[in-house]
mmCIF file of C-alpha atoms and ligand atoms in Angstrom:
data_model
loop_
_atom_site.group_PDB
_atom_site.id
_atom_site.type_symbol
_atom_site.label_atom_id
_atom_site.label_comp_id
_atom_site.label_asym_id
_atom_site.label_seq_id
_atom_site.Cartn_x
_atom_site.Cartn_y
_atom_site.Cartn_z
ATOM 1 C CA MET A 1 182.992 20.783 176.632
ATOM 2 C CA ALA A 2 181.896 24.419 176.348
ATOM 3 C CA HIS A 3 179.181 25.507 178.737
ATOM 4 C CA ASN A 4 176.463 28.051 178.081
ATOM 5 C CA PHE A 5 175.664 30.069 181.163
ATOM 6 C CA MET A 6 173.240 32.432 179.423
ATOM 7 C CA SER A 7 169.631 32.082 180.550
ATOM 8 C CA ILE A 8 166.490 32.917 178.630
ATOM 9 C CA LEU A 9 165.153 35.897 180.604
ATOM 10 C CA THR A 10 161.438 36.610 181.091
ATOM 11 C CA GLY A 11 159.372 38.233 183.809
ATOM 12 C CA SER A 12 156.535 40.493 184.802
ATOM 13 C CA PHE A 13 156.177 44.259 185.242
ATOM 14 C CA ALA A 14 153.284 45.101 187.556
ATOM 15 C CA TYR A 15 152.430 47.114 190.646
ATOM 16 C CA PRO A 16 151.786 45.674 193.172
ATOM 17 C CA ALA A 17 153.459 42.388 192.313
ATOM 18 C CA ALA A 18 154.047 40.513 195.570
ATOM 19 C CA GLU A 19 150.906 38.350 195.383
ATOM 20 C CA ASN A 20 151.237 37.409 191.710
ATOM 21 C CA PRO A 21 151.881 33.629 191.549
ATOM 22 C CA THR A 22 152.931 33.569 187.866
ATOM 23 C CA VAL A 23 156.641 33.356 188.718
ATOM 24 C CA ALA A 24 156.090 30.064 190.569
ATOM 25 C CA VAL A 25 154.043 28.661 187.678
ATOM 26 C CA MET A 26 156.525 29.678 184.970
ATOM 27 C CA GLU A 27 159.674 28.578 186.773
ATOM 28 C CA ALA A 28 158.147 25.161 187.550
ATOM 29 C CA ALA A 29 157.388 24.717 183.843
ATOM 30 C CA TYR A 30 160.879 25.901 182.819
ATOM 31 C CA ARG A 31 162.425 23.343 185.208
ATOM 32 C CA HIS A 32 160.088 20.583 184.025
ATOM 33 C CA HIS A 33 161.063 21.188 180.403
ATOM 34 C CA ASN A 34 164.796 21.519 181.248
ATOM 35 C CA LEU A 35 164.945 25.072 179.960
ATOM 36 C CA ASN A 36 167.679 27.344 181.238
ATOM 37 C CA ALA A 37 165.136 30.127 181.641
ATOM 38 C CA ARG A 38 164.228 32.546 184.422
ATOM 39 C CA TYR A 39 161.079 34.523 185.246
ATOM 40 C CA LEU A 40 161.552 37.625 187.406
ATOM 41 C CA ASN A 41 158.572 39.105 189.218
ATOM 42 C CA CYS A 42 159.281 42.861 189.155
ATOM 43 C CA GLU A 43 157.410 45.669 190.856
ATOM 44 C CA VAL A 44 157.219 48.394 188.195
ATOM 45 C CA THR A 45 154.926 51.443 188.229
ATOM 46 C CA PRO A 46 153.656 53.082 185.004
ATOM 47 C CA GLN A 47 156.198 55.875 185.646
ATOM 48 C CA GLN A 48 159.032 53.325 185.691
ATOM 49 C CA LEU A 49 157.703 51.233 182.815
ATOM 50 C CA GLY A 50 159.724 52.894 180.030
ATOM 51 C CA ASP A 51 163.006 52.290 181.858
ATOM 52 C CA ALA A 52 161.980 48.703 182.617
ATOM 53 C CA VAL A 53 161.100 47.978 178.981
ATOM 54 C CA HIS A 54 164.335 49.537 177.690
ATOM 55 C CA GLY A 55 166.263 47.608 180.341
ATOM 56 C CA ALA A 56 164.658 44.326 179.314
ATOM 57 C CA VAL A 57 165.595 44.990 175.694
ATOM 58 C CA ALA A 58 169.168 45.952 176.658
ATOM 59 C CA MET A 59 169.498 42.710 178.635
ATOM 60 C CA GLY A 60 168.103 40.622 175.809
ATOM 61 C CA TRP A 61 164.979 39.401 177.612
ATOM 62 C CA ALA A 62 162.864 37.079 175.470
ATOM 63 C CA GLY A 63 159.778 38.905 176.666
ATOM 64 C CA PHE A 64 157.666 39.838 179.650
ATOM 65 C CA ASN A 65 154.163 40.001 181.035
ATOM 66 C CA CYS A 66 152.475 43.248 182.000
ATOM 67 C CA SER A 67 149.776 43.277 184.599
ATOM 68 C CA ILE A 68 147.839 45.953 186.466
ATOM 69 C CA PRO A 69 148.419 48.930 186.048
ATOM 70 C CA ASN A 70 150.664 48.581 182.968
ATOM 71 C CA LYS A 71 148.550 46.717 180.384
ATOM 72 C CA VAL A 72 147.528 49.822 178.432
ATOM 73 C CA GLU A 73 150.520 52.037 179.248
ATOM 74 C CA VAL A 74 152.961 49.495 177.763
ATOM 75 C CA ILE A 75 151.468 49.905 174.281
ATOM 76 C CA GLY A 76 153.347 53.208 173.922
ATOM 77 C CA TYR A 77 156.674 51.332 174.067
ATOM 78 C CA LEU A 78 155.871 48.628 171.505
ATOM 79 C CA ASP A 79 156.559 48.323 167.753
ATOM 80 C CA GLU A 80 153.570 46.172 166.802
ATOM 81 C CA LEU A 81 150.333 44.850 168.261
ATOM 82 C CA ALA A 82 148.901 41.412 167.459
ATOM 83 C CA GLU A 83 145.323 41.421 166.138
ATOM 84 C CA SER A 84 143.473 40.625 169.358
ATOM 85 C CA ALA A 85 145.665 42.929 171.469
ATOM 86 C CA LYS A 86 144.740 45.741 169.072
ATOM 87 C CA LEU A 87 141.010 45.015 169.425
ATOM 88 C CA ILE A 88 141.168 44.520 173.199
ATOM 89 C CA GLY A 89 143.302 47.658 173.601
ATOM 90 C CA ALA A 90 145.502 46.029 176.237
ATOM 91 C CA VAL A 91 148.686 43.965 176.264
ATOM 92 C CA ASN A 92 149.638 41.407 178.891
ATOM 93 C CA CYS A 93 152.465 39.698 177.031
ATOM 94 C CA VAL A 94 155.361 41.264 175.116
ATOM 95 C CA ILE A 95 157.673 39.303 172.825
ATOM 96 C CA ASN A 96 161.128 40.678 172.058
ATOM 97 C CA ARG A 97 162.335 39.767 168.557
ATOM 98 C CA ASP A 98 165.857 41.246 168.497
ATOM 99 C CA GLY A 99 164.684 44.554 169.893
ATOM 100 C CA TYR A 100 161.415 44.626 167.924
ATOM 101 C CA LEU A 101 158.632 44.443 170.522
ATOM 102 C CA ILE A 102 155.325 42.746 169.763
ATOM 103 C CA GLY A 103 152.347 43.116 172.110
ATOM 104 C CA GLU A 104 149.965 40.201 172.594
ATOM 105 C CA ASN A 105 146.964 39.689 174.807
ATOM 106 C CA THR A 106 146.943 36.117 176.071
ATOM 107 C CA ASP A 107 144.074 36.404 178.626
ATOM 108 C CA GLY A 108 141.446 35.552 176.016
ATOM 109 C CA LYS A 109 143.713 33.036 174.264
ATOM 110 C CA GLY A 110 144.118 31.234 177.599
ATOM 111 C CA PHE A 111 140.342 31.141 177.967
ATOM 112 C CA VAL A 112 139.784 29.757 174.467
ATOM 113 C CA GLU A 113 142.527 27.124 174.915
ATOM 114 C CA SER A 114 140.913 26.065 178.178
ATOM 115 C CA LEU A 115 137.472 26.045 176.514
ATOM 116 C CA ARG A 116 138.743 23.776 173.741
ATOM 117 C CA THR A 117 139.280 21.027 176.337
ATOM 118 C CA VAL A 118 135.470 20.746 176.586
ATOM 119 C CA ALA A 119 133.969 22.490 173.508
ATOM 120 C CA ASP A 120 134.811 23.944 170.097
ATOM 121 C CA PRO A 121 133.954 27.687 170.062
ATOM 122 C CA THR A 122 133.170 27.641 166.318
ATOM 123 C CA GLY A 123 129.517 28.474 165.601
ATOM 124 C CA LYS A 124 128.596 28.705 169.292
ATOM 125 C CA ASN A 125 126.431 31.290 171.063
ATOM 126 C CA PHE A 126 128.228 32.907 174.002
ATOM 127 C CA ALA A 127 126.816 34.840 176.958
ATOM 128 C CA ILE A 128 129.563 36.755 178.739
ATOM 129 C CA LEU A 129 128.827 38.237 182.160
ATOM 130 C CA GLY A 130 130.798 41.431 182.733
ATOM 131 C CA ALA A 131 132.473 43.931 180.413
ATOM 132 C CA GLY A 132 135.838 44.643 182.063
ATOM 133 C CA GLY A 133 139.296 43.655 180.846
ATOM 134 C CA ALA A 134 138.765 39.901 181.205
ATOM 135 C CA ALA A 135 135.337 39.993 179.505
ATOM 136 C CA ARG A 136 136.659 42.076 176.629
ATOM 137 C CA ALA A 137 139.583 39.694 176.055
ATOM 138 C CA ILE A 138 137.316 36.625 176.208
ATOM 139 C CA ALA A 139 134.732 38.207 173.894
ATOM 140 C CA VAL A 140 137.307 39.235 171.280
ATOM 141 C CA GLU A 141 139.166 35.925 171.295
ATOM 142 C CA SER A 142 135.962 33.863 171.210
ATOM 143 C CA ALA A 143 134.723 35.932 168.258
ATOM 144 C CA LEU A 144 138.044 35.515 166.431
ATOM 145 C CA ALA A 145 137.807 31.761 167.149
ATOM 146 C CA GLY A 146 134.518 31.658 165.206
ATOM 147 C CA ALA A 147 131.735 32.217 167.750
ATOM 148 C CA ALA A 148 128.373 32.756 166.035
ATOM 149 C CA SER A 149 127.176 35.289 168.593
ATOM 150 C CA ILE A 150 128.344 37.084 171.710
ATOM 151 C CA THR A 151 125.850 38.460 174.228
ATOM 152 C CA ILE A 152 127.343 40.824 176.782
ATOM 153 C CA VAL A 153 125.515 41.048 180.109
ATOM 154 C CA ASN A 154 126.653 44.004 182.225
ATOM 155 C CA ARG A 155 125.384 46.550 184.780
ATOM 156 C CA ASP A 156 127.166 49.507 183.209
ATOM 157 C CA LEU A 157 125.674 50.180 179.776
ATOM 158 C CA GLY A 158 128.603 52.196 178.402
ATOM 159 C CA ARG A 159 131.189 49.515 179.195
ATOM 160 C CA GLY A 160 128.914 46.758 177.890
ATOM 161 C CA GLN A 161 128.075 48.565 174.651
ATOM 162 C CA ALA A 162 131.771 49.312 174.053
ATOM 163 C CA VAL A 163 132.531 45.561 173.986
ATOM 164 C CA VAL A 164 129.522 44.925 171.714
ATOM 165 C CA ASP A 165 130.775 47.611 169.304
ATOM 166 C CA ILE A 166 134.286 46.107 169.167
ATOM 167 C CA ILE A 167 132.855 42.693 168.272
ATOM 168 C CA SER A 168 130.301 44.003 165.750
ATOM 169 C CA GLU A 169 132.751 46.284 163.970
ATOM 170 C CA ASN A 170 135.744 43.964 163.781
ATOM 171 C CA THR A 171 134.631 40.326 163.723
ATOM 172 C CA ASN A 172 132.125 38.047 161.986
ATOM 173 C CA SER A 173 130.210 37.365 165.240
ATOM 174 C CA THR A 174 126.944 39.131 165.969
ATOM 175 C CA ALA A 175 126.951 40.955 169.307
ATOM 176 C CA THR A 176 124.147 42.119 171.582
ATOM 177 C CA PHE A 177 123.902 43.757 174.978
ATOM 178 C CA ILE A 178 121.638 42.736 177.868
ATOM 179 C CA PRO A 179 121.476 45.137 180.837
ATOM 180 C CA TRP A 180 122.183 43.295 184.086
ATOM 181 C CA VAL A 181 119.250 43.971 186.393
ATOM 182 C CA GLY A 182 118.406 41.522 189.178
ATOM 183 C CA ASP A 183 118.863 37.824 188.470
ATOM 184 C CA VAL A 184 119.469 37.730 184.714
ATOM 185 C CA ARG A 185 117.892 34.911 182.659
ATOM 186 C CA ILE A 186 120.364 33.321 180.269
ATOM 187 C CA PRO A 187 118.850 33.112 176.726
ATOM 188 C CA LYS A 188 117.899 29.500 175.943
ATOM 189 C CA SER A 189 119.975 29.321 172.755
ATOM 190 C CA THR A 190 123.199 30.046 174.676
ATOM 191 C CA ASP A 191 125.852 27.322 174.364
ATOM 192 C CA ILE A 192 128.617 28.822 176.493
ATOM 193 C CA ILE A 193 128.172 31.060 179.560
ATOM 194 C CA VAL A 194 131.179 32.816 181.049
ATOM 195 C CA ASN A 195 131.370 34.645 184.355
ATOM 196 C CA ALA A 196 133.972 37.319 183.549
ATOM 197 C CA THR A 197 133.224 39.448 186.629
ATOM 198 C CA SER A 198 135.207 39.376 189.850
ATOM 199 C CA ILE A 199 132.219 37.995 191.797
ATOM 200 C CA GLY A 200 133.283 35.013 193.930
ATOM 201 C CA LEU A 201 136.999 35.804 194.063
ATOM 202 C CA PHE A 202 138.718 34.969 197.374
ATOM 203 C CA PRO A 203 138.055 36.196 200.064
ATOM 204 C CA ASP A 204 134.524 37.020 198.827
ATOM 205 C CA VAL A 205 133.835 33.330 198.157
ATOM 206 C CA ASP A 206 130.200 33.386 199.326
ATOM 207 C CA ALA A 207 129.159 36.044 196.792
ATOM 208 C CA ARG A 208 126.749 34.755 194.137
ATOM 209 C CA VAL A 209 126.712 35.736 190.482
ATOM 210 C CA PRO A 210 123.173 37.147 190.071
ATOM 211 C CA ILE A 211 121.723 34.867 187.407
ATOM 212 C CA ASP A 212 118.518 32.830 187.407
ATOM 213 C CA VAL A 213 120.109 29.387 187.715
ATOM 214 C CA ASP A 214 116.852 27.804 186.535
ATOM 215 C CA SER A 215 117.534 29.325 183.106
ATOM 216 C CA LEU A 216 120.598 27.044 182.757
ATOM 217 C CA HIS A 217 120.126 23.674 181.131
ATOM 218 C CA ALA A 218 122.002 20.398 180.713
ATOM 219 C CA GLY A 219 124.729 20.344 178.069
ATOM 220 C CA GLN A 220 125.556 24.056 178.257
ATOM 221 C CA VAL A 221 129.123 24.985 179.154
ATOM 222 C CA VAL A 222 129.460 27.261 182.185
ATOM 223 C CA ALA A 223 132.925 28.774 182.644
ATOM 224 C CA ASP A 224 134.262 30.981 185.418
ATOM 225 C CA VAL A 225 137.282 33.304 185.312
ATOM 226 C CA ILE A 226 137.716 33.059 189.070
ATOM 227 C CA HIS A 227 140.857 30.991 189.737
ATOM 228 C CA ASN A 228 140.679 31.074 193.530
ATOM 229 C CA PRO A 229 138.672 29.165 194.632
ATOM 230 C CA PRO A 230 138.540 26.933 191.524
ATOM 231 C CA ILE A 231 135.053 25.664 192.367
ATOM 232 C CA THR A 232 132.790 28.701 192.717
ATOM 233 C CA HIS A 233 129.086 28.797 193.675
ATOM 234 C CA LEU A 234 128.278 29.372 190.010
ATOM 235 C CA LEU A 235 130.091 26.215 188.925
ATOM 236 C CA THR A 236 128.462 24.167 191.696
ATOM 237 C CA ASP A 237 124.988 25.428 190.678
ATOM 238 C CA ALA A 238 125.735 24.789 187.001
ATOM 239 C CA ALA A 239 127.000 21.252 187.628
ATOM 240 C CA ALA A 240 123.813 20.505 189.596
ATOM 241 C CA ARG A 241 121.825 21.399 186.446
ATOM 242 C CA GLY A 242 123.863 19.101 184.224
ATOM 243 C CA CYS A 243 126.057 21.806 182.689
ATOM 244 C CA ILE A 244 129.670 21.152 181.704
ATOM 245 C CA THR A 245 131.841 23.317 183.961
ATOM 246 C CA LEU A 246 135.201 24.948 183.367
ATOM 247 C CA ASP A 247 137.163 26.697 186.106
ATOM 248 C CA GLY A 248 139.264 29.877 185.927
ATOM 249 C CA ARG A 249 142.413 28.033 186.908
ATOM 250 C CA GLY A 250 142.392 26.361 183.490
ATOM 251 C CA MET A 251 142.297 29.793 181.874
ATOM 252 C CA LEU A 252 145.241 30.958 183.979
ATOM 253 C CA VAL A 253 147.271 27.839 183.176
ATOM 254 C CA ASN A 254 146.573 28.087 179.468
ATOM 255 C CA GLN A 255 147.459 31.760 179.416
ATOM 256 C CA ALA A 256 150.829 30.850 180.950
ATOM 257 C CA ARG A 257 151.233 28.072 178.343
ATOM 258 C CA VAL A 258 150.597 30.538 175.530
ATOM 259 C CA ASN A 259 153.090 33.028 177.042
ATOM 260 C CA MET A 260 155.766 30.346 177.394
ATOM 261 C CA ASN A 261 155.235 29.213 173.831
ATOM 262 C CA LEU A 262 155.550 32.772 172.511
ATOM 263 C CA TRP A 263 158.831 33.290 174.408
ATOM 264 C CA THR A 264 160.524 29.894 174.100
ATOM 265 C CA GLY A 265 158.665 27.936 171.412
ATOM 266 C CA VAL A 266 158.042 25.149 173.934
ATOM 267 C CA ASP A 267 154.556 23.662 174.249
ATOM 268 C CA ALA A 268 154.357 23.421 178.037
ATOM 269 C CA ASP A 269 152.772 20.650 180.055
ATOM 270 C CA GLY A 270 149.818 22.434 181.680
ATOM 271 C CA SER A 271 149.478 19.839 184.435
ATOM 272 C CA VAL A 272 152.807 20.959 185.926
ATOM 273 C CA MET A 273 151.545 24.547 186.045
ATOM 274 C CA ARG A 274 148.173 23.510 187.426
ATOM 275 C CA ALA A 275 149.841 21.505 190.207
ATOM 276 C CA VAL A 276 151.702 24.631 191.367
ATOM 277 C CA LEU A 277 148.466 26.632 191.613
ATOM 278 C CA ASP A 278 146.606 23.782 193.341
ATOM 279 C CA ASP A 279 149.473 23.527 195.806
ATOM 280 C CA LEU A 280 149.564 27.291 196.500
ATOM 281 C CA PHE A 281 145.819 28.004 196.646
ATOM 282 C CA GLY A 282 144.247 24.613 197.348
ATOM 283 C CA ALA A 283 142.695 22.257 194.832
HETATM 284 P P1 NDP B 1 137.421 44.769 185.713
HETATM 285 O O1 NDP B 1 137.438 45.547 186.974
HETATM 286 O O2 NDP B 1 138.032 45.314 184.479
HETATM 287 O O3 NDP B 1 135.889 44.389 185.355
HETATM 288 C C1 NDP B 1 135.035 43.836 186.279
HETATM 289 C C2 NDP B 1 133.682 43.570 185.628
HETATM 290 O O4 NDP B 1 132.870 42.860 186.580
HETATM 291 C C3 NDP B 1 132.918 44.828 185.265
HETATM 292 O O5 NDP B 1 132.268 44.642 184.025
HETATM 293 C C4 NDP B 1 131.885 44.965 186.389
HETATM 294 O O6 NDP B 1 130.640 45.496 185.968
HETATM 295 C C5 NDP B 1 131.645 43.518 186.739
HETATM 296 N N1 NDP B 1 131.188 43.358 188.135
HETATM 297 C C6 NDP B 1 131.942 43.464 189.262
HETATM 298 N N2 NDP B 1 131.180 43.245 190.353
HETATM 299 C C7 NDP B 1 129.928 43.015 189.898
HETATM 300 C C8 NDP B 1 128.684 42.730 190.528
HETATM 301 N N3 NDP B 1 128.593 42.643 191.861
HETATM 302 N N4 NDP B 1 127.580 42.530 189.748
HETATM 303 C C9 NDP B 1 127.677 42.603 188.383
HETATM 304 N N5 NDP B 1 128.828 42.882 187.741
HETATM 305 C C10 NDP B 1 129.927 43.081 188.486
HETATM 306 O O7 NDP B 1 138.091 43.366 186.099
HETATM 307 P P2 NDP B 1 138.807 42.330 185.122
HETATM 308 O O8 NDP B 1 137.944 42.139 183.926
HETATM 309 O O9 NDP B 1 140.211 42.707 184.925
HETATM 310 O O10 NDP B 1 138.799 41.007 186.013
HETATM 311 C C11 NDP B 1 137.608 40.313 186.314
HETATM 312 C C12 NDP B 1 137.966 39.001 186.999
HETATM 313 O O11 NDP B 1 138.645 38.163 186.066
HETATM 314 C C13 NDP B 1 138.894 39.150 188.202
HETATM 315 O O12 NDP B 1 138.384 38.379 189.263
HETATM 316 C C14 NDP B 1 140.195 38.541 187.731
HETATM 317 O O13 NDP B 1 140.885 37.901 188.779
HETATM 318 C C15 NDP B 1 139.713 37.517 186.726
HETATM 319 N N6 NDP B 1 140.714 37.157 185.729
HETATM 320 C C16 NDP B 1 141.036 35.831 185.627
HETATM 321 C C17 NDP B 1 141.968 35.413 184.718
HETATM 322 C C18 NDP B 1 142.304 33.962 184.653
HETATM 323 O O14 NDP B 1 143.245 33.615 183.937
HETATM 324 N N7 NDP B 1 141.591 33.091 185.328
HETATM 325 C C19 NDP B 1 142.653 36.373 183.814
HETATM 326 C C20 NDP B 1 142.193 37.735 183.971
HETATM 327 C C21 NDP B 1 141.281 38.088 184.911
HETATM 328 P P3 NDP B 1 130.395 47.091 185.691
HETATM 329 O O15 NDP B 1 131.049 47.379 184.369
HETATM 330 O O16 NDP B 1 128.908 47.185 185.617
HETATM 331 O O17 NDP B 1 130.994 47.814 186.854
#
């Protein structure tokens, strides 16, 4: 019997890279699905990115992730951008189709996939806290998934308005900006609230997202992007008010599922990926 010793090659180009757990998540899923595939966690600076991309193409990689600081820089090396990546202006996942490189942004897709486990985004009113990379990806993907409205709550007006403009000019969702001063009250008509700031991320686990928790009500979905710890103060407060909660680990897992599907065509079992993260960071 002839053997095939060629592996499907994937990986990540970021700097720094040592604390990125994606390699453990991806390789566990590859093993679980009996794929002869590898994921290499590579430390690559923006100055080295061109060589890394050309090397990946020369070696026939199926694709790769880009993380900080390469998500914008990588666009210069690609042949095509998927719709949401174009709107977000950043790429975290590249697919290699015989040397033709397509840039995707799967951060927001991972969020929407995770959201779908508890609610359909179609026709819903979103309030997104923050206006950085994660917020922008979540706003764009939620709008493309059919959100009725997106309200951006942010301290910095310029960053917040920029996200509002992207949504208003390119999608069917209406978008508004609320300046974040003191404890913000969430508008009553909001269906889905998302903390897309870094507030609460380990080790700063005691930090509170400044919202008036009394403005939350039962039946609303409250989602957090923070994956460590999975249960943040915000989610605890929201659960106490009868809200449906969604943790950031689900977003991370679903982003990895989307990446794996784009590279291998396999619909991965998210529970295998989740178990790796729970094991590494605590459930
Ligand atoms: P950015 O630095 O691009 O943006 C951070 C945003 O948070 C800014 O809008 C900033 O507001 C806001 N912010 C930070 N601190 C405060 C504060 N004290 N009060 C109010 N607003 C604040 O970060 P990213 O968007 O890239 O990442 C945000 C978080 O999302 C990170 O914790 C990251 O780990 C997480 N993330 C999770 C993913 C997952 O799969 N679970 C995927 C991607 C990211 P301002 O503009 O006013 O400065």
